[in-house]
Short mmCIF file of C-alpha atoms and ligand atoms in Angstrom, two decimals:
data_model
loop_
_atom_site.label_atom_id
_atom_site.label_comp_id
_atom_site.label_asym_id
_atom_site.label_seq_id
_atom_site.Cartn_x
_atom_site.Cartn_y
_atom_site.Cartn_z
CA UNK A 15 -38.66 -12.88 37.66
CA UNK A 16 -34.98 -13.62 37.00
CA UNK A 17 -32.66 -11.33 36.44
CA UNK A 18 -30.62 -11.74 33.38
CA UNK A 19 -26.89 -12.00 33.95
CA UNK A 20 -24.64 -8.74 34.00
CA UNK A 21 -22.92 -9.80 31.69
CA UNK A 22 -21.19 -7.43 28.80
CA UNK A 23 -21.88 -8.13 25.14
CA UNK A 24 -19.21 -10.48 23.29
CA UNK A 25 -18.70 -8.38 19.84
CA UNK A 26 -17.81 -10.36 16.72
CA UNK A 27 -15.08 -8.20 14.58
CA UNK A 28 -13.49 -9.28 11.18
CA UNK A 29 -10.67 -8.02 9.34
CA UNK A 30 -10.90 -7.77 5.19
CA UNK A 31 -8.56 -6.91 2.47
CA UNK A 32 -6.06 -8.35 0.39
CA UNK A 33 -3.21 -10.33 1.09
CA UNK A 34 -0.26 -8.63 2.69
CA UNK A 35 -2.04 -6.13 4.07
CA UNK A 36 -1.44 -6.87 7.86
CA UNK A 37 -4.45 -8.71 8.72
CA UNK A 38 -3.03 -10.97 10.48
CA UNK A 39 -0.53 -8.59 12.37
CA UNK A 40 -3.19 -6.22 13.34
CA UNK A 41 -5.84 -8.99 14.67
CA UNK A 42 -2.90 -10.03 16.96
CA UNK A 43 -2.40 -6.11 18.26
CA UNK A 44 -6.30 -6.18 18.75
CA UNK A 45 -6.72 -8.99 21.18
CA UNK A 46 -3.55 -7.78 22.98
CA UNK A 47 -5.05 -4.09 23.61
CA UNK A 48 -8.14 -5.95 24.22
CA UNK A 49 -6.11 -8.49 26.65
CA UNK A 50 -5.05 -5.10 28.30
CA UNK A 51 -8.64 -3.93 29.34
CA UNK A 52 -9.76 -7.34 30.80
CA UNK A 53 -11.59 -8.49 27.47
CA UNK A 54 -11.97 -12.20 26.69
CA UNK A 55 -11.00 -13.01 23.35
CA UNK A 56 -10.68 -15.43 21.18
CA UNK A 57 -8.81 -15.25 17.34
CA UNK A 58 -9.93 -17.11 14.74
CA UNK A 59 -9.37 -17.02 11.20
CA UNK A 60 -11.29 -18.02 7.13
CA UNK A 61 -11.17 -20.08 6.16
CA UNK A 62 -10.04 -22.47 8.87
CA UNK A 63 -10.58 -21.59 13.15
CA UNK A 64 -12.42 -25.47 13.26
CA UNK A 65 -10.30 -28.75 12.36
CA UNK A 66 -13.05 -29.15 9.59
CA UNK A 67 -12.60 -25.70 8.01
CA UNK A 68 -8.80 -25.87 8.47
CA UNK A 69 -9.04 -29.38 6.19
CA UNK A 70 -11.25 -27.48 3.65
CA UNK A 71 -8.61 -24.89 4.07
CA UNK A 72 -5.77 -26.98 2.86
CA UNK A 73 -7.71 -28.77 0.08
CA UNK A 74 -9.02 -24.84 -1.53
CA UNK A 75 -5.24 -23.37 -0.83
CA UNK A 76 -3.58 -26.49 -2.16
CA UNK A 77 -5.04 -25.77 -5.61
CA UNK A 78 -7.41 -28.94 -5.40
CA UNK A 79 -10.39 -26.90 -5.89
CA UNK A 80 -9.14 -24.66 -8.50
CA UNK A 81 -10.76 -27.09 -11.55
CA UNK A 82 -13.72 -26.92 -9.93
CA UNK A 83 -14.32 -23.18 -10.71
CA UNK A 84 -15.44 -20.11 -8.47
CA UNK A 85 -19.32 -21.57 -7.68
CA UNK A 86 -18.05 -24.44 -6.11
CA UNK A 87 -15.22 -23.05 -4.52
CA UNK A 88 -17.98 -20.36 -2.87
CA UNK A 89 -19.69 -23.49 -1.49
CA UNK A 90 -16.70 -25.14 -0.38
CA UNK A 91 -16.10 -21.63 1.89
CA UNK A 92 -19.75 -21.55 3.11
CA UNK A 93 -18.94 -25.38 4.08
CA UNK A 94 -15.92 -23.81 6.41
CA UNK A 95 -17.82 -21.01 7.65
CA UNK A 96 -20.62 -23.14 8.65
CA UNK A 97 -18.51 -24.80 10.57
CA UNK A 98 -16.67 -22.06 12.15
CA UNK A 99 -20.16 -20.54 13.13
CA UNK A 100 -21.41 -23.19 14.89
CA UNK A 101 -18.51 -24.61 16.68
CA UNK A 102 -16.86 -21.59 17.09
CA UNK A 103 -18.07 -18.65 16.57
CA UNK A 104 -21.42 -18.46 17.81
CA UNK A 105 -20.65 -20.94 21.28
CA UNK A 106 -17.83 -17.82 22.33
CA UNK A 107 -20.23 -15.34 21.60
CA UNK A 108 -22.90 -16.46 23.69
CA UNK A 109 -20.75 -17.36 26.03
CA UNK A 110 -20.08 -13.44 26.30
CA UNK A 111 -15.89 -14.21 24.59
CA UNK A 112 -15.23 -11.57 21.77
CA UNK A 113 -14.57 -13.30 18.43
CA UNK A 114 -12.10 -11.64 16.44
CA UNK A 115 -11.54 -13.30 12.94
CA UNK A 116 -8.41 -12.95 10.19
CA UNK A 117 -11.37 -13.10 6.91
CA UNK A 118 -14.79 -14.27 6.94
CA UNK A 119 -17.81 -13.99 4.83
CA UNK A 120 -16.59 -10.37 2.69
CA UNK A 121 -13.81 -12.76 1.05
CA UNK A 122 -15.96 -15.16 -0.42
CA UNK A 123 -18.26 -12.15 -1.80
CA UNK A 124 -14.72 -10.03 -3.16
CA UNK A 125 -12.77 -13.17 -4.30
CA UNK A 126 -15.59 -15.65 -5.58
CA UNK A 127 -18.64 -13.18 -6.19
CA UNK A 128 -17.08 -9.95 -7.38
CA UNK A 129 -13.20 -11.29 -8.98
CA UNK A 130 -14.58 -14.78 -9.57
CA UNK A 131 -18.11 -13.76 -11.28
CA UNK A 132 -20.21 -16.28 -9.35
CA UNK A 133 -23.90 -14.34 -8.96
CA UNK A 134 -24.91 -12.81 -6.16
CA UNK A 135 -27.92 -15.10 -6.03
CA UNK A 136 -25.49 -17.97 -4.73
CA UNK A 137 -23.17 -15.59 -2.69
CA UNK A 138 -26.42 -14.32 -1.24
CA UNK A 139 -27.97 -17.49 -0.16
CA UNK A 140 -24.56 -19.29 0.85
CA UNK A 141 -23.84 -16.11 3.72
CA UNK A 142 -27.81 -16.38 5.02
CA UNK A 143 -27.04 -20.45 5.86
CA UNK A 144 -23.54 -20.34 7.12
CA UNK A 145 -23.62 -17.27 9.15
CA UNK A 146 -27.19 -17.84 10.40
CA UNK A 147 -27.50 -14.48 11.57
CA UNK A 148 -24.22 -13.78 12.94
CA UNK A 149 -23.19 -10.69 10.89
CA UNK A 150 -19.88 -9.42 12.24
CA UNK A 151 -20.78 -6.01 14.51
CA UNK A 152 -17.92 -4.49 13.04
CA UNK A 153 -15.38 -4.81 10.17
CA UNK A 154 -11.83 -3.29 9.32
CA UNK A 155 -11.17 -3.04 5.88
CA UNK A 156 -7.40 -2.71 5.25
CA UNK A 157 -6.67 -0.89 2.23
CA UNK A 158 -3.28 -0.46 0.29
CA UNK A 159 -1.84 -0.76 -3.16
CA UNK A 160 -1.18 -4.43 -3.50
CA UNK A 161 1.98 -4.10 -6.02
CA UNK A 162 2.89 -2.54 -1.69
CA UNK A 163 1.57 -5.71 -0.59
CA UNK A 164 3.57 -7.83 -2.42
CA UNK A 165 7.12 -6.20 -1.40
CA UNK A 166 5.47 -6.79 1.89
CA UNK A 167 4.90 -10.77 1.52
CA UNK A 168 8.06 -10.62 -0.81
CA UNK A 169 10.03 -9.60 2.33
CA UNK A 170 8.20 -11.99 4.89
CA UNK A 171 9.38 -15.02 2.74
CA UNK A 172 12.81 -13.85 2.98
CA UNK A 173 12.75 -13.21 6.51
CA UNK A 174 11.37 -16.69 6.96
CA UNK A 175 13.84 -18.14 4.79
CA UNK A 176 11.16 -19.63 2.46
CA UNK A 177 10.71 -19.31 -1.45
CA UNK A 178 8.01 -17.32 -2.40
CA UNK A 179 5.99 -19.67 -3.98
CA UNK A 180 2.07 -18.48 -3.75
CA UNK A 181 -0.36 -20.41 -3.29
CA UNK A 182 -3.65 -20.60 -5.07
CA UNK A 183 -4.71 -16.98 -4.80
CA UNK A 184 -1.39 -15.04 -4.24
CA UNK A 185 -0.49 -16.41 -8.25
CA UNK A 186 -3.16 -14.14 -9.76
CA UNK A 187 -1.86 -11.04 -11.76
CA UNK A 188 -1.18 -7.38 -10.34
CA UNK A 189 -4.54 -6.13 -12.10
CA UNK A 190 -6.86 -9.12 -10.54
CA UNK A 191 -5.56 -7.46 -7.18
CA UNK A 192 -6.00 -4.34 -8.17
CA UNK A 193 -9.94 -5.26 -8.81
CA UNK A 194 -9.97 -7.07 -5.46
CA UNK A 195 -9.07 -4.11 -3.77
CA UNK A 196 -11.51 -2.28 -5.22
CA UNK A 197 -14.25 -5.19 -4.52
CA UNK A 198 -13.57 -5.04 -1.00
CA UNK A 199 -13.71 -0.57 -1.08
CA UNK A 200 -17.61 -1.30 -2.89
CA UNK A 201 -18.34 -3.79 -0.16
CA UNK A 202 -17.57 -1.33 2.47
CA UNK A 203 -18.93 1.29 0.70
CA UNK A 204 -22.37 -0.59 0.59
CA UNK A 205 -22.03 -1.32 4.21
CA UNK A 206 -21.45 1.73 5.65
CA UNK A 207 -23.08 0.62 9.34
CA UNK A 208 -20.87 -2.45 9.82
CA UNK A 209 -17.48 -1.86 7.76
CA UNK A 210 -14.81 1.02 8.37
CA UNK A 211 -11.90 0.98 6.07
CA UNK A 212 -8.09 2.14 6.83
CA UNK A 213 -4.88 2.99 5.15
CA UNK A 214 -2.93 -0.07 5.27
CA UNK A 215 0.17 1.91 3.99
CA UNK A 216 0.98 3.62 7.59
CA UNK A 217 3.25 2.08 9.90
CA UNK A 218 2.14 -1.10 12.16
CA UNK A 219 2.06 0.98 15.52
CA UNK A 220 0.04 3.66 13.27
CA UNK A 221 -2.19 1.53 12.14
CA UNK A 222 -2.84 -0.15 15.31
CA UNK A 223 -3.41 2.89 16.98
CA UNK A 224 -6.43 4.00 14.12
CA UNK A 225 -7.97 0.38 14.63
CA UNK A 226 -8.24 0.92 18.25
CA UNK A 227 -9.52 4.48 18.07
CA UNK A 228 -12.39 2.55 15.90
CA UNK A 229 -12.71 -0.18 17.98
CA UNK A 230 -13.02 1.86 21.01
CA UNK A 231 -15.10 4.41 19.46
CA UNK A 232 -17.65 1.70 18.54
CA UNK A 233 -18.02 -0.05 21.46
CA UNK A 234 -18.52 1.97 25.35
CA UNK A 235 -17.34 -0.72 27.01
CA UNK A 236 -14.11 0.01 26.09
CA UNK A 237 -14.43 3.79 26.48
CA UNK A 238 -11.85 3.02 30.06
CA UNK A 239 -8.00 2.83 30.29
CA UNK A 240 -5.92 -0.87 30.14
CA UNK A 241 -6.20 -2.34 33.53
CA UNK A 242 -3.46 -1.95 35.94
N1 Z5A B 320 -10.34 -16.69 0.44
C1 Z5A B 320 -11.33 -16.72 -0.55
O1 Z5A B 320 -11.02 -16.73 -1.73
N2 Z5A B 320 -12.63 -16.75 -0.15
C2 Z5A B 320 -13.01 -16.75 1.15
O2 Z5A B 320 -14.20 -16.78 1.46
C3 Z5A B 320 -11.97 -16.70 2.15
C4 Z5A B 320 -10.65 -16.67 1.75
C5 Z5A B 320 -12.35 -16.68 3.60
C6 Z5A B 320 -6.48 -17.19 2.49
O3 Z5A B 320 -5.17 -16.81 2.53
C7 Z5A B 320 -6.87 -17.08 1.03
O4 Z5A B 320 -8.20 -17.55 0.88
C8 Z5A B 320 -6.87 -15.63 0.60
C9 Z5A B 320 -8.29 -15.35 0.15
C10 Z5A B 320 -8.92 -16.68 0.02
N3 Z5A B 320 -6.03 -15.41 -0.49
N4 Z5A B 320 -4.82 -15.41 -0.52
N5 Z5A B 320 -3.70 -15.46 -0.65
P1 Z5A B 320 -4.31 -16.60 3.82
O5 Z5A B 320 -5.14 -16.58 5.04
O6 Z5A B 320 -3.18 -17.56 3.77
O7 Z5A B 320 -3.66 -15.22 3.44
P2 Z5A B 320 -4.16 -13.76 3.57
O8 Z5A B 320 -5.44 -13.68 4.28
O9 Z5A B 320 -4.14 -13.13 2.26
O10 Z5A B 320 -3.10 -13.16 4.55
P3 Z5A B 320 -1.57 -12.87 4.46
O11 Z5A B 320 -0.93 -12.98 3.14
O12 Z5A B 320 -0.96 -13.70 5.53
O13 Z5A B 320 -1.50 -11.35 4.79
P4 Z5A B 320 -1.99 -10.45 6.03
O14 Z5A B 320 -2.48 -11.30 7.16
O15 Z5A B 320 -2.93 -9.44 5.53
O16 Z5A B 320 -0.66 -9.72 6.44
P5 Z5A B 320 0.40 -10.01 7.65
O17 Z5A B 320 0.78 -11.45 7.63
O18 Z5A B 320 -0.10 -9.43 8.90
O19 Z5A B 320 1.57 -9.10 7.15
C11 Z5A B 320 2.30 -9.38 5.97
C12 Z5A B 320 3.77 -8.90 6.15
O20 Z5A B 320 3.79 -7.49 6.23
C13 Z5A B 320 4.46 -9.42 7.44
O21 Z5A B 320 5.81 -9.65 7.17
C14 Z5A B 320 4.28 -8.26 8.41
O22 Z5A B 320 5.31 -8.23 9.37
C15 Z5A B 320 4.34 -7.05 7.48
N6 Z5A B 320 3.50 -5.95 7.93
C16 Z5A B 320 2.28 -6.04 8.52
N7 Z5A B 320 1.78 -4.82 8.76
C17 Z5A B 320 2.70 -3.93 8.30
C18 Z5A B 320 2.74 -2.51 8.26
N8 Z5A B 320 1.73 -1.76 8.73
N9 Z5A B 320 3.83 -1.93 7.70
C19 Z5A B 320 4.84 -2.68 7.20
N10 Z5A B 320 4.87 -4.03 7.23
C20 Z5A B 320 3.80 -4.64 7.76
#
C-alpha cells in the first residue's frame, strides 16, 4: 500500500470585522510569525486574491453595483469567491500552503445578509457553491468601536497624503457600522467552533501577540519556537 505523504495540514484562516480595524495589518504580522516557524503561506484577500475577483472588486467598490441593490451585489461576491476558491484557495491548500485571507464569506453574510437585508435563503445557498466545502478552520473577528475605526482610516489618509474620500461602503452612517459590528459579534457568536473574536482597540504588537496565542493554541503544529 502507499504511504500517504508526511505532509502537515495547510489551514485556511480569515480575518472579519469592519473597516479600520487592522485586518489588513494583522494578516501581514500572521504570515510573518508564521514565516518565522518555517510555514508556507500565502495572503489573499475578498473580494479580490484572483485577477477575476480583483475586476469584480473594482466594479462593486467603484459604486457600479450599488443600483443594483444588496441581492445582486451578494451574487456578484459569490462570483469573486468562486473564483478565489478554485484558483486560489483550494490549489494552496492541497498543495499543503496555508491560506490566510483579509475577508471572505462572513462579509457577504454581515454586509449583504444581515446590514443589507438580503435572506438567508440566498446568502445560504451562494456560500454552499462558492466555497464548495472549504469553510475557513479558523476565524479572527476584530472587534472595536467603529466611530475608533474611523480616526483610524481618518489618520491613514493623512499619512498617505490622500483625501478621505470612501468608497462604496466606508460612506454609510456611524449607526449602519455600529449594526455591522454587531452582525459580525452574532456571526461569531453562532459559530463558536470556527470564529474567535478580539479587542481591536489594544495596541498592534498587543493584538498581534493575542492572535498568535490563538493561532498557536489552535493548531499543534505550531506549538514549537520560530526557527533559528
Ligand atoms: N465587502 C462586502 O460588502 N461583502 C463581501 O462579501 C466582502 C466585502 C468580501 C472591502 O473593503 C469592502 O467590501 C468592505 C466590505 C465589502 N467595506 N469597506 N469599506 P476593503 O478591503 O478596501 O477595506 P476593509 O476590508 O474594510 O479594510 P481597511 O479599511 O483597509 O481596514 P483594515 O484592513 O481592517 O485595517 P488596516 O488597514 O490594517 O488598518 C487601518 C489603519 O489603522 C492603518 O493606518 C493602520 O496602520 C492602523 N492600525 C492598524 N492596527 C492598529 C492598532 N492595533 N492600533 C492602532 N492603529 C492601528
Amino acid at each position: 500500500m502507499l504511504e500517504a505523504p508526511n505532509r502537515r495540514p495547510a489551514r485556511f484562516i480569515t480575518f472579519e470585522g469592519g473597516e479600520g480595524v487592522g485586518k489588513s495589518t494583522q494578516v501581514r504580522r500572521l504570515l510573518n510569525n508564521l514565516g518565522d516557524r518555517d510555514i508556507e503561506a500565502v495572503r489573499t484577500r475578498e473580494p479580490g486574491g484572483t485577477p477575476k475577483a480583483e475586476a469584480i472588486r473594482s466594479f462593486i467598490l467603484q459604486g457600479r453595483s450599488e443600483e443594483w441593490g444588496a441581492g445582486a451585489e451578494a451574487v456578484l461576491f459569490a462570483a469573486a469567491r468562486l473564483d478565489h476558491v478554485n484558483q486560489l484557495i483550494a490549489p494552496n491548500l492541497a498543495k499543503g500552503t496555508w491560506v490566510i485571507s483579509d475577508r471572505f464569506c462572513d462579509s457577504t453574510r454581515a454586509y449583504q445578509g444581515l446590514t443589507g437585508g438580503v435572506n438567508d435563503g440566498l446568502i445560504d445557498a451562494l456560500e454552499n457553491l462558492a466555497l464548495d466545502g472549504h469553510v475557513p478552520d479558523l476565524t479572527i473577528v476584530l472587534d472595536m468601536d467603529p466611530a475608533l475605526a474611523f480616526k483610524r482610516v481618518e489618520q491613514r489618509a493623512v499619512e498617505d497624503g490622500l483625501q478621505l474620500t470612501g468608497d462604496r461602503f466606508e460612506k454609510e452612517e456611524l449607526d449602519w457600522h455600529q449594526r455591522l459590528r454587531e452582525n459580525f459579534l452574532d456571526i461569531a457568536a453562532n459559530n463558536p467552533d470556527r470564529c474567535v473574536v478580539l479587542s481591536a482597540e489594544q495596541g498592534e504588537e498587543k493584538l498581534e501577540a493575542a492572535i498568535w496565542e490563538v493561532v498557536s493554541g489552535r493548531f499543534p503544529e505550531l506549538q514549537t519556537g520560530p526557527v533559528q
